[in-house]
One Martini backbone bead per residue (centre of mass of N, CA, C, O) as a GRO file, in nm:
protein
  289
    1MET     BB    1   2.691  -0.638   0.329
    2ASP     BB    2   2.585  -0.520   0.619
    3PRO     BB    3   2.258  -0.491   0.715
    4HIS     BB    4   2.296  -0.310   0.965
    5LEU     BB    5   2.448  -0.082   0.820
    6LEU     BB    6   2.235  -0.028   0.604
    7ARG     BB    7   2.006   0.050   0.796
    8THR     BB    8   2.148   0.293   0.918
    9PHE     BB    9   2.186   0.454   0.659
   10VAL     BB   10   1.885   0.478   0.584
   11THR     BB   11   1.800   0.627   0.845
   12VAL     BB   12   1.975   0.877   0.813
   13VAL     BB   13   1.853   0.971   0.547
   14ARG     BB   14   1.555   0.984   0.635
   15ARG     BB   15   1.624   1.181   0.894
   16ARG     BB   16   1.873   1.377   0.845
   17SER     BB   17   2.013   1.234   1.110
   18PHE     BB   18   2.210   1.100   1.353
   19SER     BB   19   2.041   1.149   1.612
   20ALA     BB   20   1.767   1.046   1.508
   21ALA     BB   21   1.865   0.764   1.431
   22ALA     BB   22   1.961   0.684   1.716
   23GLU     BB   23   1.684   0.704   1.850
   24GLU     BB   24   1.535   0.495   1.670
   25LEU     BB   25   1.764   0.251   1.710
   26GLY     BB   26   1.913   0.265   2.002
   27TYR     BB   27   2.165   0.447   1.977
   28THR     BB   28   2.437   0.610   1.955
   29GLN     BB   29   2.578   0.853   1.772
   30SER     BB   30   2.861   0.722   1.748
   31ALA     BB   31   2.759   0.447   1.644
   32VAL     BB   32   2.637   0.551   1.383
   33SER     BB   33   2.895   0.675   1.267
   34GLN     BB   34   3.057   0.407   1.267
   35GLN     BB   35   2.869   0.249   1.075
   36VAL     BB   36   2.893   0.434   0.831
   37ALA     BB   37   3.203   0.419   0.814
   38ALA     BB   38   3.213   0.110   0.769
   39LEU     BB   39   3.060   0.112   0.501
   40GLU     BB   40   3.254   0.299   0.351
   41ALA     BB   41   3.505   0.117   0.388
   42ASP     BB   42   3.392  -0.132   0.239
   43LEU     BB   43   3.349   0.044  -0.041
   44GLY     BB   44   3.535   0.304  -0.078
   45LEU     BB   45   3.309   0.530  -0.002
   46THR     BB   46   3.119   0.817  -0.009
   47LEU     BB   47   2.775   0.845   0.116
   48LEU     BB   48   2.798   1.110   0.307
   49ARG     BB   49   2.697   1.418   0.390
   50ARG     BB   50   2.713   1.601   0.691
   51ARG     BB   51   2.677   1.924   0.589
   52PRO     BB   52   2.429   1.832   0.525
   53VAL     BB   53   2.245   1.554   0.539
   54ALA     BB   54   2.349   1.363   0.248
   55PRO     BB   55   2.365   1.198  -0.033
   56THR     BB   56   2.554   1.083  -0.250
   57ARG     BB   57   2.576   0.939  -0.545
   58ALA     BB   58   2.646   0.665  -0.419
   59GLY     BB   59   2.419   0.673  -0.204
   60GLU     BB   60   2.181   0.680  -0.402
   61ARG     BB   61   2.243   0.406  -0.532
   62LEU     BB   62   2.222   0.240  -0.271
   63LEU     BB   63   1.924   0.309  -0.210
   64GLU     BB   64   1.804   0.148  -0.452
   65HIS     BB   65   1.902  -0.134  -0.306
   66ALA     BB   66   1.823  -0.139  -0.001
   67GLY     BB   67   1.529  -0.220   0.018
   68PRO     BB   68   1.538  -0.505  -0.120
   69LEU     BB   69   1.767  -0.618   0.059
   70LEU     BB   70   1.620  -0.594   0.336
   71LEU     BB   71   1.374  -0.759   0.256
   72ARG     BB   72   1.526  -1.024   0.187
   73HIS     BB   73   1.642  -1.062   0.465
   74ARG     BB   74   1.371  -1.086   0.610
   75ALA     BB   75   1.263  -1.323   0.439
   76ALA     BB   76   1.482  -1.529   0.507
   77ARG     BB   77   1.439  -1.530   0.810
   78ALA     BB   78   1.138  -1.611   0.808
   79ASP     BB   79   1.181  -1.881   0.654
   80VAL     BB   80   1.374  -2.021   0.851
   81LEU     BB   81   1.188  -2.006   1.100
   82ARG     BB   82   0.954  -2.161   0.970
   83ALA     BB   83   1.109  -2.423   0.907
   84ALA     BB   84   1.204  -2.483   1.202
   85ALA     BB   85   0.901  -2.506   1.316
   86GLY     BB   86   0.732  -2.615   1.108
   87PRO     BB   87   0.426  -2.711   1.069
   88ALA     BB   88   0.149  -2.478   1.156
   89GLY     BB   89  -0.121  -2.391   1.012
   90ARG     BB   90  -0.046  -2.093   0.907
   91LEU     BB   91  -0.181  -1.760   0.799
   92THR     BB   92  -0.063  -1.458   0.650
   93VAL     BB   93  -0.264  -1.168   0.565
   94ALA     BB   94  -0.239  -0.899   0.340
   95ALA     BB   95  -0.475  -0.616   0.321
   96SER     BB   96  -0.660  -0.411   0.171
   97PRO     BB   97  -0.974  -0.294   0.244
   98LEU     BB   98  -1.089  -0.371  -0.078
   99ALA     BB   99  -0.965  -0.683  -0.134
  100LEU     BB  100  -1.207  -0.863  -0.002
  101VAL     BB  101  -1.340  -1.048  -0.198
  102PRO     BB  102  -1.527  -1.326  -0.228
  103ALA     BB  103  -1.301  -1.504  -0.352
  104VAL     BB  104  -1.106  -1.471  -0.116
  105ALA     BB  105  -1.283  -1.565   0.118
  106ARG     BB  106  -1.326  -1.857   0.000
  107ALA     BB  107  -1.016  -1.940  -0.009
  108LEU     BB  108  -1.040  -1.905   0.311
  109GLU     BB  109  -1.093  -2.179   0.454
  110PRO     BB  110  -1.268  -2.341   0.663
  111GLY     BB  111  -1.051  -2.562   0.841
  112GLY     BB  112  -0.792  -2.459   0.793
  113PRO     BB  113  -0.580  -2.251   0.844
  114VAL     BB  114  -0.472  -2.019   1.049
  115VAL     BB  115  -0.591  -1.686   1.017
  116THR     BB  116  -0.419  -1.374   0.958
  117LEU     BB  117  -0.565  -1.058   0.923
  118ARG     BB  118  -0.408  -0.770   0.764
  119ALA     BB  119  -0.467  -0.434   0.772
  120VAL     BB  120  -0.344  -0.232   0.505
  121GLY     BB  121  -0.194  -0.042   0.307
  122ARG     BB  122  -0.128  -0.056  -0.019
  123GLU     BB  123   0.192   0.003   0.006
  124ARG     BB  124   0.232  -0.254   0.223
  125VAL     BB  125   0.173  -0.525   0.090
  126ALA     BB  126   0.432  -0.576  -0.077
  127GLU     BB  127   0.628  -0.552   0.163
  128GLN     BB  128   0.518  -0.792   0.333
  129VAL     BB  129   0.576  -1.010   0.118
  130ALA     BB  130   0.881  -0.954   0.059
  131SER     BB  131   0.963  -0.995   0.379
  132GLY     BB  132   0.762  -1.230   0.513
  133ASP     BB  133   0.524  -1.111   0.698
  134ALA     BB  134   0.361  -1.233   0.454
  135ASP     BB  135   0.222  -1.488   0.259
  136LEU     BB  136  -0.010  -1.293   0.160
  137GLY     BB  137  -0.153  -1.069  -0.094
  138PHE     BB  138  -0.404  -0.798  -0.112
  139VAL     BB  139  -0.474  -0.563  -0.376
  140ASP     BB  140  -0.606  -0.240  -0.452
  141GLY     BB  141  -0.742  -0.050  -0.742
  142ILE     BB  142  -0.710   0.186  -0.996
  143ALA     BB  143  -0.781   0.099  -1.347
  144ALA     BB  144  -0.736   0.005  -1.640
  145PRO     BB  145  -0.841  -0.281  -1.791
  146SER     BB  146  -0.527  -0.333  -1.920
  147ASP     BB  147  -0.403  -0.259  -1.641
  148PRO     BB  148  -0.198  -0.278  -1.397
  149LEU     BB  149  -0.096  -0.240  -1.101
  150ARG     BB  150   0.084  -0.009  -0.910
  151LEU     BB  151   0.370  -0.107  -0.747
  152PRO     BB  152   0.602  -0.119  -0.536
  153ASP     BB  153   0.963  -0.127  -0.547
  154VAL     BB  154   1.033  -0.429  -0.339
  155GLY     BB  155   1.049  -0.731  -0.479
  156ALA     BB  156   0.784  -0.812  -0.561
  157PRO     BB  157   0.564  -0.975  -0.715
  158ALA     BB  158   0.350  -1.002  -0.943
  159GLY     BB  159   0.033  -0.949  -1.000
  160VAL     BB  160  -0.278  -1.127  -0.970
  161ARG     BB  161  -0.572  -1.139  -1.106
  162ILE     BB  162  -0.901  -1.160  -0.943
  163ALA     BB  163  -1.061  -0.874  -0.983
  164GLU     BB  164  -1.341  -0.684  -1.135
  165GLU     BB  165  -1.498  -0.356  -1.096
  166GLU     BB  166  -1.717  -0.129  -1.086
  167LEU     BB  167  -1.770   0.223  -1.068
  168VAL     BB  168  -1.888   0.459  -0.815
  169VAL     BB  169  -2.066   0.739  -0.716
  170ILE     BB  170  -2.098   0.893  -0.402
  171LEU     BB  171  -2.394   1.062  -0.285
  172PRO     BB  172  -2.596   1.270  -0.175
  173GLY     BB  173  -2.933   1.266  -0.225
  174ARG     BB  174  -2.933   1.604  -0.268
  175HIS     BB  175  -2.758   1.605  -0.497
  176PRO     BB  176  -2.759   1.733  -0.821
  177LEU     BB  177  -2.611   1.448  -0.940
  178ALA     BB  178  -2.788   1.195  -0.831
  179ARG     BB  179  -2.983   1.159  -1.111
  180GLY     BB  180  -2.786   1.040  -1.283
  181ARG     BB  181  -2.664   0.786  -1.513
  182GLY     BB  182  -2.380   0.941  -1.538
  183LEU     BB  183  -2.021   0.999  -1.476
  184ALA     BB  184  -1.758   1.223  -1.513
  185LEU     BB  185  -1.465   1.294  -1.369
  186ALA     BB  186  -1.401   1.574  -1.497
  187GLY     BB  187  -1.688   1.692  -1.393
  188LEU     BB  188  -1.569   1.656  -1.069
  189ALA     BB  189  -1.316   1.844  -1.009
  190ASP     BB  190  -1.498   2.080  -0.843
  191ALA     BB  191  -1.568   1.904  -0.631
  192LEU     BB  192  -1.635   1.763  -0.324
  193TRP     BB  193  -1.404   1.554  -0.144
  194LEU     BB  194  -1.324   1.262   0.003
  195HIS     BB  195  -1.033   1.184   0.195
  196ALA     BB  196  -0.945   0.826   0.155
  197PRO     BB  197  -0.662   0.653   0.128
  198ALA     BB  198  -0.771   0.350   0.175
  199PHE     BB  199  -0.955   0.388  -0.086
  200VAL     BB  200  -0.949   0.700  -0.238
  201PRO     BB  201  -0.718   0.887  -0.349
  202VAL     BB  202  -0.705   1.202  -0.471
  203GLU     BB  203  -0.446   1.176  -0.640
  204ARG     BB  204  -0.565   0.956  -0.830
  205LEU     BB  205  -0.788   1.126  -0.953
  206ARG     BB  206  -0.609   1.337  -1.085
  207GLU     BB  207  -0.453   1.141  -1.263
  208VAL     BB  208  -0.694   1.003  -1.427
  209ALA     BB  209  -0.814   1.300  -1.513
  210GLY     BB  210  -0.570   1.505  -1.584
  211GLY     BB  211  -0.668   1.674  -1.344
  212GLY     BB  212  -0.759   1.898  -1.104
  213ALA     BB  213  -0.864   1.976  -0.792
  214PHE     BB  214  -1.018   1.805  -0.589
  215ARG     BB  215  -1.161   1.889  -0.338
  216THR     BB  216  -1.126   1.888   0.022
  217GLY     BB  217  -1.325   1.847   0.335
  218PHE     BB  218  -1.211   1.554   0.426
  219ARG     BB  219  -1.008   1.342   0.639
  220TYR     BB  220  -0.970   0.981   0.625
  221GLU     BB  221  -0.754   0.731   0.809
  222GLY     BB  222  -0.923   0.488   0.798
  223HIS     BB  223  -1.099   0.139   0.751
  224ASP     BB  224  -1.406   0.233   0.755
  225LEU     BB  225  -1.671   0.221   0.543
  226ARG     BB  226  -1.910   0.344   0.701
  227THR     BB  227  -1.776   0.613   0.752
  228VAL     BB  228  -1.756   0.705   0.464
  229VAL     BB  229  -2.065   0.704   0.392
  230ASN     BB  230  -2.149   0.895   0.624
  231LEU     BB  231  -1.984   1.137   0.528
  232VAL     BB  232  -2.128   1.167   0.263
  233ALA     BB  233  -2.419   1.199   0.378
  234SER     BB  234  -2.311   1.470   0.542
  235GLY     BB  235  -2.134   1.645   0.313
  236HIS     BB  236  -1.796   1.589   0.299
  237GLY     BB  237  -1.813   1.424   0.025
  238LEU     BB  238  -1.708   1.240  -0.223
  239ALA     BB  239  -1.706   0.898  -0.367
  240LEU     BB  240  -1.508   0.613  -0.488
  241LEU     BB  241  -1.652   0.290  -0.561
  242PRO     BB  242  -1.735  -0.015  -0.567
  243ALA     BB  243  -2.037  -0.130  -0.646
  244PRO     BB  244  -2.077  -0.365  -0.436
  245VAL     BB  245  -1.990  -0.199  -0.189
  246ALA     BB  246  -2.194   0.034  -0.213
  247ALA     BB  247  -2.455  -0.139  -0.201
  248GLY     BB  248  -2.386  -0.255   0.100
  249ALA     BB  249  -2.313   0.046   0.251
  250SER     BB  250  -2.532   0.237   0.172
  251PRO     BB  251  -2.729   0.463   0.278
  252ALA     BB  252  -3.028   0.625   0.232
  253ALA     BB  253  -2.869   0.917   0.206
  254THR     BB  254  -2.763   0.778  -0.058
  255LEU     BB  255  -2.615   0.774  -0.390
  256THR     BB  256  -2.553   0.602  -0.703
  257VAL     BB  257  -2.318   0.658  -0.981
  258PRO     BB  258  -2.188   0.584  -1.261
  259LEU     BB  259  -1.881   0.552  -1.411
  260THR     BB  260  -1.808   0.653  -1.759
  261ALA     BB  261  -1.551   0.859  -1.720
  262PRO     BB  262  -1.325   0.694  -1.752
  263ARG     BB  263  -1.216   0.374  -1.816
  264LEU     BB  264  -1.271   0.206  -1.512
  265VAL     BB  265  -1.142  -0.005  -1.243
  266HIS     BB  266  -1.166  -0.237  -0.984
  267ARG     BB  267  -0.875  -0.395  -0.860
  268VAL     BB  268  -0.760  -0.730  -0.775
  269GLU     BB  269  -0.454  -0.850  -0.628
  270MET     BB  270  -0.211  -1.110  -0.605
  271LEU     BB  271   0.049  -1.196  -0.363
  272CYS     BB  272   0.324  -1.438  -0.410
  273GLY     BB  273   0.596  -1.550  -0.283
  274PRO     BB  274   0.880  -1.758  -0.317
  275LEU     BB  275   0.852  -1.817   0.023
  276ALA     BB  276   0.596  -1.948   0.048
  277SER     BB  277   0.380  -2.131   0.188
  278GLY     BB  278   0.181  -2.400   0.148
  279GLU     BB  279  -0.081  -2.253   0.226
  280ALA     BB  280  -0.051  -2.020   0.027
  281ARG     BB  281  -0.039  -2.191  -0.235
  282ALA     BB  282  -0.318  -2.314  -0.206
  283VAL     BB  283  -0.474  -2.048  -0.230
  284ALA     BB  284  -0.353  -1.960  -0.501
  285ASP     BB  285  -0.458  -2.205  -0.662
  286ARG     BB  286  -0.759  -2.158  -0.616
  287LEU     BB  287  -0.765  -1.877  -0.751
  288GLY     BB  288  -0.637  -1.962  -1.025
  289ALA     BB  289  -0.877  -2.171  -1.087
   0.00000   0.00000   0.00000
């Protein structure tokens, strides 16, 4: 299958419109229609219903394969270009905002390759590594002590555990629960929470608590930790953060209380793809050791 035709098909399905897909891809609408028709002719199957635009059963099955196939195509291209350029002494690292624990920072040695550190959302770290856009990935999340992080199914390798840290609830200093010795997440389901997807998405709190409202008073879509703790201090909602991070970032107007139930940790995992550069494998080996 021609990857360009496959990319066009995926875009049409995602946008649910031939005209919207044409605008995004920079083609004419007739060119998009011709590309989808060419893909259907290649497979001998109807992949899309036209009115309304929606995948057929065969189209849905193709979509299951399309993401990993397109990512591997991008990864192969990136690897060939990197090999043709020769040793560059450069390293691109994709990391979610709370994934750069001290062990990771030490492994990126000064005087080594030139490092480009790219802060991305958790869901994009695996995609960047699988596609070859990043040599290494570091992703964080909340998990039970014995469970790995759940990563998007994009063909990325399994994560290697790098660090685990205790979790604490950050509250305004005047909050009635701020003086407790420990807090259970289920008991905080009716509290007001700060929704900061880059740090702790409220959806994940509901999931690990087994339900509950977890009301949100403010949504912060940035990557700055100081903003998060200042919003908590100002009464915009509670937050759940790794204990070392909270200790270093919390202003005097906030207090931290350990999370005692359920038993959860903040985990950091490393992703290193099969086409990773020599520099990336050297960092991975240092962390593995």
